[in-house]
Amino acid sequence: MRRKRKGAVSIIGGADGPTAVFLVGGACKKSFKARVQTYLYKRRRKRAEKKITAGTHSLAEVADYAMKKYHAIEMNPHSISFMDNVSFMENKNSVKERLIRENKPELLADIPDIPASEFHDEEAVKKVFRELEKRSERIAEIPDNEINMDFHMYKISLEGGSLEFVLDYEWDIFFASYSGNQKEMKQLKKICDDLYLYYGVSEKDIMEKTERYSALLAELSS
């Protein structure tokens, strides 16, 4: 998912936590530009598929590799800046929700789902975002001991941007996100691709098109 703001772009990797898709203005025929973008994406995806070969590293090896090659720093929530702490907790709660959904859905029985809808005005979009925030706050209140986690987060800083990646050793989870100015985005993309490729996939992942394989393919195709 790409999120643009003045002078900066963010790329959020991973498929963790709830995903909301907002359609403004209703259904419409694809524009010529959209069709071209779809064609280019499919072409990038085919190239990425050819690039993927079997070979894996553990999460601990990924962390060690990132620290040695890119000077990654592990983020300790008790000694980092306010904004880094917010990012740490958002990512942790996102992983926590995913794990609860997959392994203990009964803990979410009293938390209503937010249905996907079409939105035709700004206020409707804001309302859904408020509901998502309430939902995230409620999930954060679920005690950590309800689901075992071994969550870690690392940050790679460049002059005009940064990359964060998340590891959970208990559940073998890895995903990364990055943001920065236009000048640094190409370099951040290369670093992100490199980390995903280093983590790698097995022959089984390739044959069965597992989640690990799909995450790598999505990153290389973006």
PDB file of C-alpha atoms in Angstrom:
ATOM      1  CA  MET A   1       0.000   0.000   0.000  1.00  0.00           C
ATOM      2  CA  ARG A   2       1.334   3.421  -0.908  1.00  0.00           C
ATOM      3  CA  ARG A   3       0.555   6.430   1.231  1.00  0.00           C
ATOM      4  CA  LYS A   4       1.600   9.843  -0.103  1.00  0.00           C
ATOM      5  CA  ARG A   5       1.971  13.070   1.770  1.00  0.00           C
ATOM      6  CA  LYS A   6       3.741  16.338   1.028  1.00  0.00           C
ATOM      7  CA  GLY A   7       7.324  15.597   0.030  1.00  0.00           C
ATOM      8  CA  ALA A   8       7.205  11.978   1.180  1.00  0.00           C
ATOM      9  CA  VAL A   9       5.971   8.531   0.293  1.00  0.00           C
ATOM     10  CA  SER A  10       5.410   5.525   2.550  1.00  0.00           C
ATOM     11  CA  ILE A  11       5.384   1.886   1.526  1.00  0.00           C
ATOM     12  CA  ILE A  12       3.772  -0.477   4.005  1.00  0.00           C
ATOM     13  CA  GLY A  13       4.647  -4.119   3.654  1.00  0.00           C
ATOM     14  CA  GLY A  14       3.121  -7.183   5.201  1.00  0.00           C
ATOM     15  CA  ALA A  15      -0.461  -8.308   5.371  1.00  0.00           C
ATOM     16  CA  ASP A  16      -1.031  -7.959   9.067  1.00  0.00           C
ATOM     17  CA  GLY A  17      -4.071  -6.625  10.865  1.00  0.00           C
ATOM     18  CA  PRO A  18      -7.289  -5.348   9.242  1.00  0.00           C
ATOM     19  CA  THR A  19      -7.169  -3.955   5.728  1.00  0.00           C
ATOM     20  CA  ALA A  20      -9.764  -1.383   4.671  1.00  0.00           C
ATOM     21  CA  VAL A  21     -10.371  -0.526   1.017  1.00  0.00           C
ATOM     22  CA  PHE A  22     -12.160   2.723   0.310  1.00  0.00           C
ATOM     23  CA  LEU A  23     -13.853   3.365  -3.040  1.00  0.00           C
ATOM     24  CA  VAL A  24     -14.753   6.978  -3.628  1.00  0.00           C
ATOM     25  CA  GLY A  25     -17.221   7.872  -6.346  1.00  0.00           C
ATOM     26  CA  GLY A  26     -18.533   4.355  -7.009  1.00  0.00           C
ATOM     27  CA  ALA A  27     -17.585   1.837  -9.659  1.00  0.00           C
ATOM     28  CA  CYS A  28     -16.258   3.109 -12.953  1.00  0.00           C
ATOM     29  CA  LYS A  29     -14.602   1.797 -16.072  1.00  0.00           C
ATOM     30  CA  LYS A  30     -10.835   1.543 -15.814  1.00  0.00           C
ATOM     31  CA  SER A  31      -9.036   4.525 -17.297  1.00  0.00           C
ATOM     32  CA  PHE A  32      -6.318   4.075 -19.884  1.00  0.00           C
ATOM     33  CA  LYS A  33      -3.736   4.965 -17.211  1.00  0.00           C
ATOM     34  CA  ALA A  34      -5.136   2.309 -14.862  1.00  0.00           C
ATOM     35  CA  ARG A  35      -4.997  -0.319 -17.608  1.00  0.00           C
ATOM     36  CA  VAL A  36      -1.380   0.567 -18.351  1.00  0.00           C
ATOM     37  CA  GLN A  37      -0.507   0.344 -14.641  1.00  0.00           C
ATOM     38  CA  THR A  38      -2.171  -3.091 -14.428  1.00  0.00           C
ATOM     39  CA  TYR A  39      -0.188  -4.283 -17.456  1.00  0.00           C
ATOM     40  CA  LEU A  40       3.095  -2.990 -16.004  1.00  0.00           C
ATOM     41  CA  TYR A  41       2.381  -4.648 -12.658  1.00  0.00           C
ATOM     42  CA  LYS A  42       1.721  -8.010 -14.312  1.00  0.00           C
ATOM     43  CA  ARG A  43       4.970  -7.672 -16.247  1.00  0.00           C
ATOM     44  CA  ARG A  44       6.916  -6.850 -13.054  1.00  0.00           C
ATOM     45  CA  ARG A  45       5.281  -9.836 -11.351  1.00  0.00           C
ATOM     46  CA  LYS A  46       6.389 -12.221 -14.100  1.00  0.00           C
ATOM     47  CA  ARG A  47       9.950 -10.908 -13.851  1.00  0.00           C
ATOM     48  CA  ALA A  48       9.875 -11.270 -10.074  1.00  0.00           C
ATOM     49  CA  GLU A  49       8.700 -14.879 -10.317  1.00  0.00           C
ATOM     50  CA  LYS A  50      11.747 -15.720 -12.438  1.00  0.00           C
ATOM     51  CA  LYS A  51      14.052 -14.065  -9.905  1.00  0.00           C
ATOM     52  CA  ILE A  52      12.882 -16.187  -6.957  1.00  0.00           C
ATOM     53  CA  THR A  53      14.958 -19.265  -6.168  1.00  0.00           C
ATOM     54  CA  ALA A  54      14.966 -21.565  -3.159  1.00  0.00           C
ATOM     55  CA  GLY A  55      17.137 -20.544  -0.199  1.00  0.00           C
ATOM     56  CA  THR A  56      16.207 -19.439   3.297  1.00  0.00           C
ATOM     57  CA  HIS A  57      17.619 -17.783   6.411  1.00  0.00           C
ATOM     58  CA  SER A  58      16.201 -17.675   9.922  1.00  0.00           C
ATOM     59  CA  LEU A  59      14.716 -14.549  11.477  1.00  0.00           C
ATOM     60  CA  ALA A  60      17.747 -14.239  13.753  1.00  0.00           C
ATOM     61  CA  GLU A  61      20.004 -14.356  10.689  1.00  0.00           C
ATOM     62  CA  VAL A  62      17.893 -11.645   9.006  1.00  0.00           C
ATOM     63  CA  ALA A  63      18.292  -9.380  12.048  1.00  0.00           C
ATOM     64  CA  ASP A  64      22.042 -10.011  12.197  1.00  0.00           C
ATOM     65  CA  TYR A  65      22.393  -9.402   8.443  1.00  0.00           C
ATOM     66  CA  ALA A  66      20.468  -6.097   8.647  1.00  0.00           C
ATOM     67  CA  MET A  67      22.543  -4.877  11.610  1.00  0.00           C
ATOM     68  CA  LYS A  68      25.852  -5.688   9.940  1.00  0.00           C
ATOM     69  CA  LYS A  69      25.046  -4.520   6.397  1.00  0.00           C
ATOM     70  CA  TYR A  70      22.620  -1.639   7.017  1.00  0.00           C
ATOM     71  CA  HIS A  71      23.357  -0.674  10.652  1.00  0.00           C
ATOM     72  CA  ALA A  72      19.830  -1.598  11.745  1.00  0.00           C
ATOM     73  CA  ILE A  73      19.020  -0.793  15.379  1.00  0.00           C
ATOM     74  CA  GLU A  74      16.570  -2.761  17.497  1.00  0.00           C
ATOM     75  CA  MET A  75      13.814  -0.498  18.785  1.00  0.00           C
ATOM     76  CA  ASN A  76      13.311  -0.697  22.537  1.00  0.00           C
ATOM     77  CA  PRO A  77       9.935   0.876  23.394  1.00  0.00           C
ATOM     78  CA  HIS A  78      11.358   2.195  26.672  1.00  0.00           C
ATOM     79  CA  SER A  79      14.226   4.140  25.090  1.00  0.00           C
ATOM     80  CA  ILE A  80      12.981   5.409  21.717  1.00  0.00           C
ATOM     81  CA  SER A  81      11.299   8.604  20.605  1.00  0.00           C
ATOM     82  CA  PHE A  82       7.567   9.161  20.959  1.00  0.00           C
ATOM     83  CA  MET A  83       6.886   8.647  17.238  1.00  0.00           C
ATOM     84  CA  ASP A  84       9.009   5.487  17.118  1.00  0.00           C
ATOM     85  CA  ASN A  85       7.151   4.212  20.164  1.00  0.00           C
ATOM     86  CA  VAL A  86       3.815   4.836  18.411  1.00  0.00           C
ATOM     87  CA  SER A  87       5.058   2.900  15.385  1.00  0.00           C
ATOM     88  CA  PHE A  88       6.309   0.067  17.616  1.00  0.00           C
ATOM     89  CA  MET A  89       2.974  -0.299  19.397  1.00  0.00           C
ATOM     90  CA  GLU A  90       0.937  -0.041  16.169  1.00  0.00           C
ATOM     91  CA  ASN A  91       2.948  -2.824  14.579  1.00  0.00           C
ATOM     92  CA  LYS A  92       2.854  -4.986  17.694  1.00  0.00           C
ATOM     93  CA  ASN A  93      -0.925  -4.609  18.013  1.00  0.00           C
ATOM     94  CA  SER A  94      -1.336  -5.382  14.309  1.00  0.00           C
ATOM     95  CA  VAL A  95       0.584  -8.649  14.691  1.00  0.00           C
ATOM     96  CA  LYS A  96      -1.290  -9.372  17.910  1.00  0.00           C
ATOM     97  CA  GLU A  97      -4.669  -8.959  16.196  1.00  0.00           C
ATOM     98  CA  ARG A  98      -3.629 -11.204  13.320  1.00  0.00           C
ATOM     99  CA  LEU A  99      -2.509 -13.941  15.696  1.00  0.00           C
ATOM    100  CA  ILE A 100      -5.676 -13.702  17.784  1.00  0.00           C
ATOM    101  CA  ARG A 101      -7.857 -13.826  14.665  1.00  0.00           C
ATOM    102  CA  GLU A 102      -6.056 -16.953  13.444  1.00  0.00           C
ATOM    103  CA  ASN A 103      -5.629 -18.763  16.757  1.00  0.00           C
ATOM    104  CA  LYS A 104      -8.073 -17.400  19.365  1.00  0.00           C
ATOM    105  CA  PRO A 105     -10.951 -15.745  17.469  1.00  0.00           C
ATOM    106  CA  GLU A 106     -13.198 -16.149  20.521  1.00  0.00           C
ATOM    107  CA  LEU A 107     -11.306 -13.245  22.130  1.00  0.00           C
ATOM    108  CA  LEU A 108     -12.703 -10.974  19.406  1.00  0.00           C
ATOM    109  CA  ALA A 109     -16.304 -12.143  19.775  1.00  0.00           C
ATOM    110  CA  ASP A 110     -17.370  -8.864  21.406  1.00  0.00           C
ATOM    111  CA  ILE A 111     -15.513  -6.678  18.893  1.00  0.00           C
ATOM    112  CA  PRO A 112     -17.718  -6.023  15.833  1.00  0.00           C
ATOM    113  CA  ASP A 113     -16.265  -6.307  12.349  1.00  0.00           C
ATOM    114  CA  ILE A 114     -16.254  -3.219  10.156  1.00  0.00           C
ATOM    115  CA  PRO A 115     -17.838  -4.189   6.815  1.00  0.00           C
ATOM    116  CA  ALA A 116     -16.214  -3.168   3.546  1.00  0.00           C
ATOM    117  CA  SER A 117     -18.322  -0.502   1.836  1.00  0.00           C
ATOM    118  CA  GLU A 118     -18.272   2.175  -0.797  1.00  0.00           C
ATOM    119  CA  PHE A 119     -17.853   5.731   0.425  1.00  0.00           C
ATOM    120  CA  HIS A 120     -18.975   8.771  -1.486  1.00  0.00           C
ATOM    121  CA  ASP A 121     -18.045  11.551   0.909  1.00  0.00           C
ATOM    122  CA  GLU A 122     -15.218  12.497   3.228  1.00  0.00           C
ATOM    123  CA  GLU A 123     -17.306  12.257   6.399  1.00  0.00           C
ATOM    124  CA  ALA A 124     -18.173   8.595   5.733  1.00  0.00           C
ATOM    125  CA  VAL A 125     -14.479   7.784   5.341  1.00  0.00           C
ATOM    126  CA  LYS A 126     -13.629   9.643   8.557  1.00  0.00           C
ATOM    127  CA  LYS A 127     -16.342   7.705  10.410  1.00  0.00           C
ATOM    128  CA  VAL A 128     -14.867   4.359   9.370  1.00  0.00           C
ATOM    129  CA  PHE A 129     -11.384   5.479  10.406  1.00  0.00           C
ATOM    130  CA  ARG A 130     -12.771   6.429  13.822  1.00  0.00           C
ATOM    131  CA  GLU A 131     -14.303   2.962  14.120  1.00  0.00           C
ATOM    132  CA  LEU A 132     -10.980   1.380  13.139  1.00  0.00           C
ATOM    133  CA  GLU A 133      -9.214   3.405  15.839  1.00  0.00           C
ATOM    134  CA  LYS A 134     -11.752   2.284  18.467  1.00  0.00           C
ATOM    135  CA  ARG A 135     -11.322  -1.316  17.351  1.00  0.00           C
ATOM    136  CA  SER A 136      -7.516  -1.075  17.558  1.00  0.00           C
ATOM    137  CA  GLU A 137      -7.744   0.426  21.059  1.00  0.00           C
ATOM    138  CA  ARG A 138     -10.040  -2.406  22.173  1.00  0.00           C
ATOM    139  CA  ILE A 139      -7.694  -5.067  20.759  1.00  0.00           C
ATOM    140  CA  ALA A 140      -4.726  -3.402  22.495  1.00  0.00           C
ATOM    141  CA  GLU A 141      -6.556  -3.902  25.808  1.00  0.00           C
ATOM    142  CA  ILE A 142      -6.493  -7.689  25.406  1.00  0.00           C
ATOM    143  CA  PRO A 143      -3.688  -8.876  27.747  1.00  0.00           C
ATOM    144  CA  ASP A 144      -0.497  -9.955  26.000  1.00  0.00           C
ATOM    145  CA  ASN A 145      -0.526 -13.247  27.893  1.00  0.00           C
ATOM    146  CA  GLU A 146      -3.618 -14.292  25.929  1.00  0.00           C
ATOM    147  CA  ILE A 147      -1.351 -15.013  22.954  1.00  0.00           C
ATOM    148  CA  ASN A 148       2.357 -15.817  23.250  1.00  0.00           C
ATOM    149  CA  MET A 149       4.535 -13.465  21.214  1.00  0.00           C
ATOM    150  CA  ASP A 150       8.258 -12.818  20.832  1.00  0.00           C
ATOM    151  CA  PHE A 151       7.968  -9.488  19.021  1.00  0.00           C
ATOM    152  CA  HIS A 152      10.951  -7.415  17.860  1.00  0.00           C
ATOM    153  CA  MET A 153      11.225  -4.348  15.657  1.00  0.00           C
ATOM    154  CA  TYR A 154      14.275  -2.863  13.930  1.00  0.00           C
ATOM    155  CA  LYS A 155      14.926   0.428  12.167  1.00  0.00           C
ATOM    156  CA  ILE A 156      17.322   1.346   9.349  1.00  0.00           C
ATOM    157  CA  SER A 157      17.812   5.103   9.031  1.00  0.00           C
ATOM    158  CA  LEU A 158      18.923   7.059   5.969  1.00  0.00           C
ATOM    159  CA  GLU A 159      19.322  10.830   5.710  1.00  0.00           C
ATOM    160  CA  GLY A 160      15.961  11.268   3.997  1.00  0.00           C
ATOM    161  CA  GLY A 161      13.970   8.268   5.154  1.00  0.00           C
ATOM    162  CA  SER A 162      13.871   5.049   7.136  1.00  0.00           C
ATOM    163  CA  LEU A 163      12.898   1.395   6.957  1.00  0.00           C
ATOM    164  CA  GLU A 164      11.326  -0.592   9.792  1.00  0.00           C
ATOM    165  CA  PHE A 165      10.990  -4.351   9.921  1.00  0.00           C
ATOM    166  CA  VAL A 166       9.171  -6.594  12.327  1.00  0.00           C
ATOM    167  CA  LEU A 167      10.080 -10.086  13.517  1.00  0.00           C
ATOM    168  CA  ASP A 168       8.208 -12.466  15.762  1.00  0.00           C
ATOM    169  CA  TYR A 169      10.264 -15.519  16.668  1.00  0.00           C
ATOM    170  CA  GLU A 170       7.348 -17.361  18.249  1.00  0.00           C
ATOM    171  CA  TRP A 171       5.286 -17.331  15.023  1.00  0.00           C
ATOM    172  CA  ASP A 172       7.992 -16.907  12.368  1.00  0.00           C
ATOM    173  CA  ILE A 173       6.660 -13.548  11.139  1.00  0.00           C
ATOM    174  CA  PHE A 174       8.621 -11.062   9.047  1.00  0.00           C
ATOM    175  CA  PHE A 175       7.475  -7.912   7.266  1.00  0.00           C
ATOM    176  CA  ALA A 176       8.936  -4.501   6.489  1.00  0.00           C
ATOM    177  CA  SER A 177       7.782  -0.967   5.681  1.00  0.00           C
ATOM    178  CA  TYR A 178       9.604   2.182   4.662  1.00  0.00           C
ATOM    179  CA  SER A 179       9.016   5.878   4.070  1.00  0.00           C
ATOM    180  CA  GLY A 180      11.024   8.879   2.976  1.00  0.00           C
ATOM    181  CA  ASN A 181      11.493  11.601   0.413  1.00  0.00           C
ATOM    182  CA  GLN A 182      11.507  10.876  -3.307  1.00  0.00           C
ATOM    183  CA  LYS A 183      15.311  10.905  -3.401  1.00  0.00           C
ATOM    184  CA  GLU A 184      15.655   8.047  -0.916  1.00  0.00           C
ATOM    185  CA  MET A 185      12.739   5.847  -2.008  1.00  0.00           C
ATOM    186  CA  LYS A 186      14.741   3.938  -4.627  1.00  0.00           C
ATOM    187  CA  GLN A 187      17.444   3.047  -2.092  1.00  0.00           C
ATOM    188  CA  LEU A 188      14.882   2.080   0.553  1.00  0.00           C
ATOM    189  CA  LYS A 189      13.136  -0.153  -1.984  1.00  0.00           C
ATOM    190  CA  LYS A 190      16.450  -1.904  -2.744  1.00  0.00           C
ATOM    191  CA  ILE A 191      17.109  -2.500   0.945  1.00  0.00           C
ATOM    192  CA  CYS A 192      13.603  -3.855   1.477  1.00  0.00           C
ATOM    193  CA  ASP A 193      13.907  -6.200  -1.523  1.00  0.00           C
ATOM    194  CA  ASP A 194      17.282  -7.370  -0.239  1.00  0.00           C
ATOM    195  CA  LEU A 195      15.908  -8.230   3.207  1.00  0.00           C
ATOM    196  CA  TYR A 196      12.969 -10.174   1.756  1.00  0.00           C
ATOM    197  CA  LEU A 197      15.291 -12.052  -0.610  1.00  0.00           C
ATOM    198  CA  TYR A 198      17.710 -12.827   2.220  1.00  0.00           C
ATOM    199  CA  TYR A 199      14.868 -14.207   4.353  1.00  0.00           C
ATOM    200  CA  GLY A 200      14.008 -16.206   1.255  1.00  0.00           C
ATOM    201  CA  VAL A 201      11.723 -19.109   0.461  1.00  0.00           C
ATOM    202  CA  SER A 202      12.052 -22.882   0.346  1.00  0.00           C
ATOM    203  CA  GLU A 203      11.248 -25.254  -2.517  1.00  0.00           C
ATOM    204  CA  LYS A 204       8.039 -26.095  -0.645  1.00  0.00           C
ATOM    205  CA  ASP A 205       7.113 -22.391  -0.392  1.00  0.00           C
ATOM    206  CA  ILE A 206       7.542 -22.028  -4.161  1.00  0.00           C
ATOM    207  CA  MET A 207       5.619 -25.188  -5.000  1.00  0.00           C
ATOM    208  CA  GLU A 208       2.718 -24.503  -2.616  1.00  0.00           C
ATOM    209  CA  LYS A 209       2.659 -20.711  -3.110  1.00  0.00           C
ATOM    210  CA  THR A 210       2.729 -20.186   0.658  1.00  0.00           C
ATOM    211  CA  GLU A 211       2.229 -16.896   2.497  1.00  0.00           C
ATOM    212  CA  ARG A 212       6.021 -16.534   2.756  1.00  0.00           C
ATOM    213  CA  TYR A 213       6.332 -16.899  -1.030  1.00  0.00           C
ATOM    214  CA  SER A 214       3.426 -14.513  -1.687  1.00  0.00           C
ATOM    215  CA  ALA A 215       4.983 -11.838   0.558  1.00  0.00           C
ATOM    216  CA  LEU A 216       8.296 -12.064  -1.300  1.00  0.00           C
ATOM    217  CA  LEU A 217       6.609 -11.944  -4.700  1.00  0.00           C
ATOM    218  CA  ALA A 218       4.474  -8.962  -3.681  1.00  0.00           C
ATOM    219  CA  GLU A 219       7.537  -7.047  -2.488  1.00  0.00           C
ATOM    220  CA  LEU A 220       9.566  -7.734  -5.639  1.00  0.00           C
ATOM    221  CA  SER A 221       6.577  -6.798  -7.837  1.00  0.00           C
ATOM    222  CA  SER A 222       5.854  -3.480  -6.125  1.00  0.00           C
TER     223      SER A 222
END
